Amino acid sequence: MADTEKTFVAIKPDGVQRGLVGEIIGRFEKRGLKLVGLKLLKVPQEMAEKHYGEHKGKPFFEGLVSFITSGPIVAMVWEGKGAIALTRTIIGSTNPAQAAPGTIRGDLALDIGRNVVHASDGPESAPREIGIFFNNNEVIGCWSRNIDPWVVEQPLTCASK
């Protein structure tokens, strides 16, 4: 399947502290995305600054770095048909007050500074962010699920990848 993508998702410290990890992972699984990378980590300062590098010099940069380093996060790589855009739909608007009901942020968050989850915003940022949080050997390159033919019409197979 040519439009199969990988994307980065992080459950931020507020989502971990609030015990929302299982529910958030479940939403991606129920939608049909495949988990190909997962780790719990405390983000070091240097990694946080690299992750939020495009915001360096903006007034909110220090706050972003301070928050993401304040507690553990769950870093994930999800794979699937149109995974980047689909993930953005699943999580909802950056500002939870504007996020639609049924989205992660619309259902589980109130404040833009505590919006529980981060996801790559495009095909340029996804591989960059995956590379910040994961080494190549930490992302499963190819594995098939028995449910794949029930999720997409033409599932990706390891032989065709």
PDB file of C-alpha atoms in Angstrom:
ATOM      1  CA  MET A   1       0.000   0.000   0.000  1.00  0.00           C
ATOM      2  CA  ALA A   2       1.724   3.166  -1.195  1.00  0.00           C
ATOM      3  CA  ASP A   3       0.025   5.520   1.271  1.00  0.00           C
ATOM      4  CA  THR A   4       1.129   3.659   4.403  1.00  0.00           C
ATOM      5  CA  GLU A   5       2.898   6.101   6.719  1.00  0.00           C
ATOM      6  CA  LYS A   6       4.552   6.180  10.112  1.00  0.00           C
ATOM      7  CA  THR A   7       3.903   9.026  12.526  1.00  0.00           C
ATOM      8  CA  PHE A   8       5.112  10.076  15.956  1.00  0.00           C
ATOM      9  CA  VAL A   9       2.773  10.468  18.931  1.00  0.00           C
ATOM     10  CA  ALA A  10       3.670  11.341  22.510  1.00  0.00           C
ATOM     11  CA  ILE A  11       1.445  11.175  25.543  1.00  0.00           C
ATOM     12  CA  LYS A  12       2.665  14.216  27.444  1.00  0.00           C
ATOM     13  CA  PRO A  13       3.402  14.329  31.186  1.00  0.00           C
ATOM     14  CA  ASP A  14      -0.163  15.453  31.986  1.00  0.00           C
ATOM     15  CA  GLY A  15      -1.642  12.474  30.133  1.00  0.00           C
ATOM     16  CA  VAL A  16       0.713  10.052  31.911  1.00  0.00           C
ATOM     17  CA  GLN A  17       0.079  11.635  35.329  1.00  0.00           C
ATOM     18  CA  ARG A  18      -3.687  11.486  34.795  1.00  0.00           C
ATOM     19  CA  GLY A  19      -3.600   7.768  33.948  1.00  0.00           C
ATOM     20  CA  LEU A  20      -4.805   8.225  30.349  1.00  0.00           C
ATOM     21  CA  VAL A  21      -2.151   6.089  28.617  1.00  0.00           C
ATOM     22  CA  GLY A  22      -4.348   3.027  28.073  1.00  0.00           C
ATOM     23  CA  GLU A  23      -7.318   5.009  26.810  1.00  0.00           C
ATOM     24  CA  ILE A  24      -5.188   7.029  24.390  1.00  0.00           C
ATOM     25  CA  ILE A  25      -3.422   3.965  22.986  1.00  0.00           C
ATOM     26  CA  GLY A  26      -6.793   2.240  22.675  1.00  0.00           C
ATOM     27  CA  ARG A  27      -8.171   5.037  20.515  1.00  0.00           C
ATOM     28  CA  PHE A  28      -5.395   4.578  17.947  1.00  0.00           C
ATOM     29  CA  GLU A  29      -5.751   0.792  17.994  1.00  0.00           C
ATOM     30  CA  LYS A  30      -9.531   0.937  17.630  1.00  0.00           C
ATOM     31  CA  ARG A  31      -9.148   3.196  14.607  1.00  0.00           C
ATOM     32  CA  GLY A  32      -6.941   0.556  12.969  1.00  0.00           C
ATOM     33  CA  LEU A  33      -3.467   2.052  13.266  1.00  0.00           C
ATOM     34  CA  LYS A  34      -0.627  -0.334  14.094  1.00  0.00           C
ATOM     35  CA  LEU A  35       1.788   0.332  16.964  1.00  0.00           C
ATOM     36  CA  VAL A  36       5.374  -0.140  15.729  1.00  0.00           C
ATOM     37  CA  GLY A  37       7.324   1.679  18.462  1.00  0.00           C
ATOM     38  CA  LEU A  38       6.676   2.362  22.157  1.00  0.00           C
ATOM     39  CA  LYS A  39       8.668   3.577  25.152  1.00  0.00           C
ATOM     40  CA  LEU A  40       8.231   5.348  28.470  1.00  0.00           C
ATOM     41  CA  LEU A  41      10.899   7.959  29.087  1.00  0.00           C
ATOM     42  CA  LYS A  42      11.820  11.121  30.936  1.00  0.00           C
ATOM     43  CA  VAL A  43      12.784  13.564  28.176  1.00  0.00           C
ATOM     44  CA  PRO A  44      16.227  15.122  28.683  1.00  0.00           C
ATOM     45  CA  GLN A  45      16.597  18.898  28.183  1.00  0.00           C
ATOM     46  CA  GLU A  46      18.650  18.543  24.991  1.00  0.00           C
ATOM     47  CA  MET A  47      16.105  16.177  23.401  1.00  0.00           C
ATOM     48  CA  ALA A  48      13.239  18.503  24.323  1.00  0.00           C
ATOM     49  CA  GLU A  49      15.015  21.496  22.773  1.00  0.00           C
ATOM     50  CA  LYS A  50      15.652  19.522  19.584  1.00  0.00           C
ATOM     51  CA  HIS A  51      12.024  18.345  19.465  1.00  0.00           C
ATOM     52  CA  TYR A  52      10.667  21.890  19.827  1.00  0.00           C
ATOM     53  CA  GLY A  53      13.517  23.440  17.781  1.00  0.00           C
ATOM     54  CA  GLU A  54      11.204  25.193  15.303  1.00  0.00           C
ATOM     55  CA  HIS A  55       9.810  27.229  18.226  1.00  0.00           C
ATOM     56  CA  LYS A  56      13.192  28.392  19.549  1.00  0.00           C
ATOM     57  CA  GLY A  57      13.128  32.143  20.114  1.00  0.00           C
ATOM     58  CA  LYS A  58       9.351  32.260  20.544  1.00  0.00           C
ATOM     59  CA  PRO A  59       7.978  33.391  23.918  1.00  0.00           C
ATOM     60  CA  PHE A  60       6.463  29.982  24.705  1.00  0.00           C
ATOM     61  CA  PHE A  61       9.570  27.879  23.852  1.00  0.00           C
ATOM     62  CA  GLU A  62      10.918  27.673  27.418  1.00  0.00           C
ATOM     63  CA  GLY A  63       7.488  26.681  28.725  1.00  0.00           C
ATOM     64  CA  LEU A  64       7.186  23.858  26.176  1.00  0.00           C
ATOM     65  CA  VAL A  65      10.631  22.515  27.082  1.00  0.00           C
ATOM     66  CA  SER A  66       9.991  22.843  30.813  1.00  0.00           C
ATOM     67  CA  PHE A  67       6.682  21.018  30.584  1.00  0.00           C
ATOM     68  CA  ILE A  68       7.796  18.104  28.373  1.00  0.00           C
ATOM     69  CA  THR A  69      10.753  17.489  30.720  1.00  0.00           C
ATOM     70  CA  SER A  70       8.621  17.714  33.901  1.00  0.00           C
ATOM     71  CA  GLY A  71       7.630  14.042  34.012  1.00  0.00           C
ATOM     72  CA  PRO A  72       7.595  10.847  31.994  1.00  0.00           C
ATOM     73  CA  ILE A  73       6.052  10.670  28.537  1.00  0.00           C
ATOM     74  CA  VAL A  74       4.982   7.735  26.407  1.00  0.00           C
ATOM     75  CA  ALA A  75       6.616   8.001  22.977  1.00  0.00           C
ATOM     76  CA  MET A  76       5.022   6.001  20.172  1.00  0.00           C
ATOM     77  CA  VAL A  77       5.286   5.335  16.474  1.00  0.00           C
ATOM     78  CA  TRP A  78       2.041   4.447  14.706  1.00  0.00           C
ATOM     79  CA  GLU A  79       1.753   3.065  11.188  1.00  0.00           C
ATOM     80  CA  GLY A  80      -1.157   2.889   8.795  1.00  0.00           C
ATOM     81  CA  LYS A  81      -2.888   4.197   5.728  1.00  0.00           C
ATOM     82  CA  GLY A  82      -2.680   8.002   5.872  1.00  0.00           C
ATOM     83  CA  ALA A  83      -1.436   7.720   9.471  1.00  0.00           C
ATOM     84  CA  ILE A  84      -0.227  11.322   9.802  1.00  0.00           C
ATOM     85  CA  ALA A  85      -3.501  13.039   8.886  1.00  0.00           C
ATOM     86  CA  LEU A  86      -5.588  10.362  10.589  1.00  0.00           C
ATOM     87  CA  THR A  87      -3.663  10.813  13.827  1.00  0.00           C
ATOM     88  CA  ARG A  88      -4.211  14.575  13.719  1.00  0.00           C
ATOM     89  CA  THR A  89      -7.943  13.909  13.324  1.00  0.00           C
ATOM     90  CA  ILE A  90      -7.952  11.469  16.256  1.00  0.00           C
ATOM     91  CA  ILE A  91      -6.211  13.914  18.614  1.00  0.00           C
ATOM     92  CA  GLY A  92      -8.187  17.035  17.639  1.00  0.00           C
ATOM     93  CA  SER A  93      -7.336  20.725  17.634  1.00  0.00           C
ATOM     94  CA  THR A  94      -4.267  21.913  19.588  1.00  0.00           C
ATOM     95  CA  ASN A  95      -6.575  24.036  21.720  1.00  0.00           C
ATOM     96  CA  PRO A  96      -8.888  21.603  23.541  1.00  0.00           C
ATOM     97  CA  ALA A  97     -11.577  24.304  23.780  1.00  0.00           C
ATOM     98  CA  GLN A  98     -11.810  24.121  19.980  1.00  0.00           C
ATOM     99  CA  ALA A  99     -11.365  20.333  19.676  1.00  0.00           C
ATOM    100  CA  ALA A 100     -14.362  18.350  18.510  1.00  0.00           C
ATOM    101  CA  PRO A 101     -16.086  15.941  20.890  1.00  0.00           C
ATOM    102  CA  GLY A 102     -14.871  12.421  20.208  1.00  0.00           C
ATOM    103  CA  THR A 103     -11.267  13.527  19.760  1.00  0.00           C
ATOM    104  CA  ILE A 104      -8.646  12.879  22.435  1.00  0.00           C
ATOM    105  CA  ARG A 105      -8.258  16.561  23.249  1.00  0.00           C
ATOM    106  CA  GLY A 106     -11.986  17.262  22.906  1.00  0.00           C
ATOM    107  CA  ASP A 107     -12.819  14.527  25.405  1.00  0.00           C
ATOM    108  CA  LEU A 108      -9.841  14.543  27.770  1.00  0.00           C
ATOM    109  CA  ALA A 109      -8.355  18.050  27.934  1.00  0.00           C
ATOM    110  CA  LEU A 110      -9.393  21.588  28.878  1.00  0.00           C
ATOM    111  CA  ASP A 111      -6.317  23.780  28.524  1.00  0.00           C
ATOM    112  CA  ILE A 112      -3.944  24.368  25.595  1.00  0.00           C
ATOM    113  CA  GLY A 113      -0.986  24.068  27.980  1.00  0.00           C
ATOM    114  CA  ARG A 114      -2.229  20.673  29.189  1.00  0.00           C
ATOM    115  CA  ASN A 115      -3.570  19.072  26.010  1.00  0.00           C
ATOM    116  CA  VAL A 116      -2.319  15.529  26.928  1.00  0.00           C
ATOM    117  CA  VAL A 117      -0.875  14.472  23.568  1.00  0.00           C
ATOM    118  CA  HIS A 118       1.455  15.534  20.775  1.00  0.00           C
ATOM    119  CA  ALA A 119       1.448  14.225  17.202  1.00  0.00           C
ATOM    120  CA  SER A 120       3.544  14.984  14.158  1.00  0.00           C
ATOM    121  CA  ASP A 121       1.871  17.603  11.993  1.00  0.00           C
ATOM    122  CA  GLY A 122       3.073  16.511   8.567  1.00  0.00           C
ATOM    123  CA  PRO A 123       5.210  14.267   6.375  1.00  0.00           C
ATOM    124  CA  GLU A 124       8.325  16.363   7.089  1.00  0.00           C
ATOM    125  CA  SER A 125       7.992  16.405  10.878  1.00  0.00           C
ATOM    126  CA  ALA A 126       7.030  12.736  11.352  1.00  0.00           C
ATOM    127  CA  PRO A 127      10.375  11.146  10.375  1.00  0.00           C
ATOM    128  CA  ARG A 128      12.287  13.958  12.121  1.00  0.00           C
ATOM    129  CA  GLU A 129      10.398  13.421  15.387  1.00  0.00           C
ATOM    130  CA  ILE A 130      10.595   9.637  15.158  1.00  0.00           C
ATOM    131  CA  GLY A 131      14.367  10.013  14.750  1.00  0.00           C
ATOM    132  CA  ILE A 132      14.628  12.180  17.862  1.00  0.00           C
ATOM    133  CA  PHE A 133      12.871   9.687  20.124  1.00  0.00           C
ATOM    134  CA  PHE A 134      13.696   6.318  18.525  1.00  0.00           C
ATOM    135  CA  ASN A 135      16.741   4.554  17.130  1.00  0.00           C
ATOM    136  CA  ASN A 136      16.162   2.484  13.965  1.00  0.00           C
ATOM    137  CA  ASN A 137      16.248  -0.780  15.941  1.00  0.00           C
ATOM    138  CA  GLU A 138      13.475   0.457  18.261  1.00  0.00           C
ATOM    139  CA  VAL A 139      10.830   0.703  15.528  1.00  0.00           C
ATOM    140  CA  ILE A 140       9.493  -2.582  14.189  1.00  0.00           C
ATOM    141  CA  GLY A 141      10.137  -2.442  10.460  1.00  0.00           C
ATOM    142  CA  CYS A 142       7.483  -4.815   9.277  1.00  0.00           C
ATOM    143  CA  TRP A 143       5.010  -7.058  11.008  1.00  0.00           C
ATOM    144  CA  SER A 144       1.597  -8.274   9.995  1.00  0.00           C
ATOM    145  CA  ARG A 145      -1.531  -8.466  12.091  1.00  0.00           C
ATOM    146  CA  ASN A 146      -4.267 -10.972  11.417  1.00  0.00           C
ATOM    147  CA  ILE A 147      -6.773  -8.108  11.458  1.00  0.00           C
ATOM    148  CA  ASP A 148      -5.058  -6.057   8.724  1.00  0.00           C
ATOM    149  CA  PRO A 149      -7.301  -7.349   5.873  1.00  0.00           C
ATOM    150  CA  TRP A 150     -10.293  -6.287   7.996  1.00  0.00           C
ATOM    151  CA  VAL A 151      -8.899  -2.772   8.508  1.00  0.00           C
ATOM    152  CA  VAL A 152      -7.779  -1.850   4.985  1.00  0.00           C
ATOM    153  CA  GLU A 153      -8.748  -3.278   1.608  1.00  0.00           C
ATOM    154  CA  GLN A 154      -5.172  -3.974   0.523  1.00  0.00           C
ATOM    155  CA  PRO A 155      -2.979  -4.409   3.599  1.00  0.00           C
ATOM    156  CA  LEU A 156       0.759  -3.899   3.371  1.00  0.00           C
ATOM    157  CA  THR A 157       2.692  -7.150   3.499  1.00  0.00           C
ATOM    158  CA  CYS A 158       6.324  -7.551   4.457  1.00  0.00           C
ATOM    159  CA  ALA A 159       7.129  -9.029   1.066  1.00  0.00           C
ATOM    160  CA  SER A 160       5.851  -5.927  -0.747  1.00  0.00           C
ATOM    161  CA  LYS A 161       7.514  -3.386   1.536  1.00  0.00           C
TER     162      LYS A 161
END
